[in-house]
Short mmCIF file of N, CA and C in Angstrom, two decimals:
data_model
loop_
_atom_site.label_atom_id
_atom_site.label_comp_id
_atom_site.label_asym_id
_atom_site.label_seq_id
_atom_site.Cartn_x
_atom_site.Cartn_y
_atom_site.Cartn_z
N UNK A 9 -45.69 77.58 34.99
CA UNK A 9 -46.47 76.46 34.50
C UNK A 9 -47.42 76.01 35.61
N UNK A 10 -48.64 75.74 35.23
CA UNK A 10 -49.62 75.21 36.19
C UNK A 10 -49.42 73.70 36.32
N UNK A 11 -49.83 73.16 37.45
CA UNK A 11 -49.70 71.72 37.70
C UNK A 11 -50.43 70.91 36.63
N UNK A 12 -51.61 71.32 36.24
CA UNK A 12 -52.37 70.58 35.24
C UNK A 12 -51.61 70.51 33.92
N UNK A 13 -50.93 71.59 33.55
CA UNK A 13 -50.14 71.60 32.31
C UNK A 13 -48.94 70.66 32.43
N UNK A 14 -48.31 70.68 33.58
CA UNK A 14 -47.16 69.80 33.82
C UNK A 14 -47.59 68.34 33.74
N UNK A 15 -48.67 68.01 34.41
CA UNK A 15 -49.14 66.62 34.45
C UNK A 15 -49.61 66.14 33.09
N UNK A 16 -50.21 67.03 32.31
CA UNK A 16 -50.62 66.68 30.95
C UNK A 16 -49.40 66.38 30.10
N UNK A 17 -48.38 67.21 30.22
CA UNK A 17 -47.14 66.99 29.46
C UNK A 17 -46.45 65.70 29.90
N UNK A 18 -46.43 65.44 31.21
CA UNK A 18 -45.81 64.22 31.71
C UNK A 18 -46.57 62.99 31.24
N UNK A 19 -47.88 63.06 31.25
CA UNK A 19 -48.70 61.95 30.79
C UNK A 19 -48.41 61.64 29.33
N UNK A 20 -48.32 62.67 28.52
CA UNK A 20 -47.99 62.48 27.11
C UNK A 20 -46.62 61.84 26.96
N UNK A 21 -45.66 62.31 27.73
CA UNK A 21 -44.30 61.77 27.67
C UNK A 21 -44.30 60.28 28.04
N UNK A 22 -44.99 59.93 29.11
CA UNK A 22 -45.07 58.53 29.55
C UNK A 22 -45.70 57.66 28.47
N UNK A 23 -46.70 58.18 27.77
CA UNK A 23 -47.41 57.44 26.74
C UNK A 23 -46.68 57.45 25.40
N UNK A 24 -45.53 58.11 25.32
CA UNK A 24 -44.78 58.16 24.07
C UNK A 24 -45.31 59.17 23.08
N UNK A 25 -46.12 60.10 23.57
CA UNK A 25 -46.69 61.14 22.71
C UNK A 25 -45.83 62.41 22.81
N UNK A 26 -46.10 63.35 21.95
CA UNK A 26 -45.39 64.63 21.99
C UNK A 26 -45.98 65.48 23.09
N UNK A 27 -45.16 65.87 24.08
CA UNK A 27 -45.67 66.70 25.17
C UNK A 27 -46.06 68.10 24.68
N UNK A 28 -46.97 68.72 25.41
CA UNK A 28 -47.45 70.05 25.06
C UNK A 28 -46.47 71.15 25.46
N UNK A 29 -45.52 70.83 26.34
CA UNK A 29 -44.52 71.80 26.81
C UNK A 29 -43.14 71.19 26.67
N UNK A 30 -42.14 72.04 26.63
CA UNK A 30 -40.78 71.55 26.49
C UNK A 30 -40.34 70.78 27.73
N UNK A 31 -39.47 69.79 27.56
CA UNK A 31 -38.96 69.05 28.72
C UNK A 31 -38.30 69.96 29.76
N UNK A 32 -37.67 71.02 29.31
CA UNK A 32 -37.02 71.95 30.25
C UNK A 32 -38.05 72.63 31.15
N UNK A 33 -39.17 73.06 30.56
CA UNK A 33 -40.24 73.69 31.34
C UNK A 33 -40.81 72.71 32.37
N UNK A 34 -41.04 71.49 31.92
CA UNK A 34 -41.62 70.47 32.80
C UNK A 34 -40.66 70.15 33.94
N UNK A 35 -39.38 69.95 33.63
CA UNK A 35 -38.40 69.62 34.67
C UNK A 35 -38.23 70.78 35.66
N UNK A 36 -38.30 72.01 35.16
CA UNK A 36 -38.21 73.17 36.05
C UNK A 36 -39.38 73.18 37.02
N UNK A 37 -40.57 72.87 36.52
CA UNK A 37 -41.75 72.81 37.39
C UNK A 37 -41.58 71.70 38.43
N UNK A 38 -41.09 70.54 37.98
CA UNK A 38 -40.90 69.42 38.91
C UNK A 38 -39.92 69.75 40.04
N UNK A 39 -38.91 70.55 39.74
CA UNK A 39 -37.95 70.96 40.78
C UNK A 39 -38.63 71.82 41.85
N UNK A 40 -39.68 72.52 41.47
CA UNK A 40 -40.36 73.44 42.39
C UNK A 40 -41.62 72.85 43.03
N UNK A 41 -42.16 71.79 42.45
CA UNK A 41 -43.47 71.30 42.89
C UNK A 41 -43.39 69.83 43.31
N UNK A 42 -43.34 69.60 44.61
CA UNK A 42 -43.26 68.24 45.14
C UNK A 42 -44.51 67.43 44.79
N UNK A 43 -45.66 68.08 44.75
CA UNK A 43 -46.90 67.36 44.44
C UNK A 43 -46.87 66.76 43.03
N UNK A 44 -46.32 67.47 42.08
CA UNK A 44 -46.22 66.94 40.73
C UNK A 44 -45.17 65.82 40.66
N UNK A 45 -44.16 65.90 41.50
CA UNK A 45 -43.18 64.82 41.58
C UNK A 45 -43.82 63.54 42.10
N UNK A 46 -44.68 63.68 43.10
CA UNK A 46 -45.42 62.52 43.62
C UNK A 46 -46.36 61.99 42.55
N UNK A 47 -47.04 62.88 41.84
CA UNK A 47 -47.93 62.47 40.76
C UNK A 47 -47.17 61.69 39.69
N UNK A 48 -45.97 62.17 39.33
CA UNK A 48 -45.16 61.50 38.31
C UNK A 48 -44.78 60.10 38.76
N UNK A 49 -44.37 59.95 40.01
CA UNK A 49 -44.02 58.63 40.53
C UNK A 49 -45.20 57.67 40.45
N UNK A 50 -46.37 58.15 40.85
CA UNK A 50 -47.57 57.32 40.80
C UNK A 50 -47.94 56.97 39.36
N UNK A 51 -47.84 57.92 38.46
CA UNK A 51 -48.18 57.68 37.06
C UNK A 51 -47.23 56.66 36.44
N UNK A 52 -45.95 56.76 36.73
CA UNK A 52 -44.98 55.78 36.22
C UNK A 52 -45.28 54.40 36.78
N UNK A 53 -45.61 54.32 38.07
CA UNK A 53 -45.95 53.04 38.67
C UNK A 53 -47.17 52.43 38.03
N UNK A 54 -48.18 53.23 37.78
CA UNK A 54 -49.40 52.74 37.14
C UNK A 54 -49.10 52.27 35.72
N UNK A 55 -48.28 53.02 35.01
CA UNK A 55 -47.92 52.65 33.64
C UNK A 55 -47.21 51.30 33.62
N UNK A 56 -46.28 51.09 34.55
CA UNK A 56 -45.59 49.80 34.65
C UNK A 56 -46.57 48.70 35.01
N UNK A 57 -47.44 48.95 35.95
CA UNK A 57 -48.41 47.95 36.39
C UNK A 57 -49.32 47.53 35.25
N UNK A 58 -49.85 48.47 34.54
CA UNK A 58 -50.75 48.17 33.42
C UNK A 58 -49.99 47.43 32.32
N UNK A 59 -48.73 47.75 32.16
CA UNK A 59 -47.94 47.10 31.11
C UNK A 59 -47.65 45.64 31.39
N UNK A 60 -47.70 45.21 32.64
CA UNK A 60 -47.36 43.83 32.96
C UNK A 60 -48.52 43.02 33.50
N UNK A 61 -49.63 43.65 33.80
CA UNK A 61 -50.77 42.96 34.39
C UNK A 61 -51.58 42.26 33.31
N UNK A 62 -51.97 41.05 33.58
CA UNK A 62 -52.86 40.34 32.68
C UNK A 62 -54.11 39.94 33.44
N UNK A 63 -55.20 39.82 32.73
CA UNK A 63 -56.45 39.38 33.32
C UNK A 63 -56.85 38.07 32.67
N UNK A 64 -57.43 37.20 33.44
CA UNK A 64 -57.90 35.94 32.88
C UNK A 64 -58.96 36.22 31.84
N UNK A 65 -58.84 35.58 30.70
CA UNK A 65 -59.79 35.78 29.61
C UNK A 65 -60.77 34.62 29.53
N UNK A 66 -60.79 33.80 30.56
CA UNK A 66 -61.64 32.63 30.53
C UNK A 66 -60.85 31.45 29.96
N UNK A 67 -61.55 30.43 29.56
CA UNK A 67 -60.86 29.27 28.99
C UNK A 67 -60.03 29.67 27.78
N UNK A 68 -58.80 29.29 27.80
CA UNK A 68 -57.97 29.59 26.64
C UNK A 68 -56.87 30.59 26.90
N UNK A 69 -56.80 31.19 28.08
CA UNK A 69 -55.64 32.03 28.32
C UNK A 69 -55.92 33.39 28.91
N UNK A 70 -54.95 34.24 28.71
CA UNK A 70 -54.96 35.58 29.28
C UNK A 70 -54.99 36.61 28.17
N UNK A 71 -55.48 37.78 28.50
CA UNK A 71 -55.41 38.93 27.62
C UNK A 71 -54.67 40.03 28.35
N UNK A 72 -53.95 40.83 27.64
CA UNK A 72 -53.34 42.01 28.25
C UNK A 72 -54.45 42.98 28.59
N UNK A 73 -54.27 43.75 29.65
CA UNK A 73 -55.30 44.67 30.11
C UNK A 73 -55.73 45.62 29.00
N UNK A 74 -54.78 46.18 28.29
CA UNK A 74 -55.09 47.15 27.25
C UNK A 74 -55.81 46.55 26.06
N UNK A 75 -55.84 45.23 25.96
CA UNK A 75 -56.45 44.58 24.82
C UNK A 75 -57.86 44.07 25.10
N UNK A 76 -58.31 44.22 26.33
CA UNK A 76 -59.65 43.75 26.68
C UNK A 76 -60.70 44.64 26.02
N UNK A 77 -61.74 44.03 25.56
CA UNK A 77 -62.86 44.82 25.07
C UNK A 77 -64.01 44.68 26.05
N UNK A 78 -64.65 45.76 26.32
CA UNK A 78 -65.76 45.76 27.27
C UNK A 78 -67.07 45.68 26.49
N UNK A 79 -68.05 45.07 27.13
CA UNK A 79 -69.35 45.12 26.50
C UNK A 79 -69.87 43.81 26.26
#
């Protein structure tokens, strides 16, 4: 498995989507590839951060980051 395939599957898993590769394949790659392990830790941290971070929406309260509309 290539790193890009592993990271794509991990990203899908983190987002609650169906991964493109089996969990066994991904875990086997993670056992062999320290860089993907570091990537996974960072991705999980970012996912947690985005899930709890709020931005001021101006007068009237806060909006969740994922709910902000740009433009």
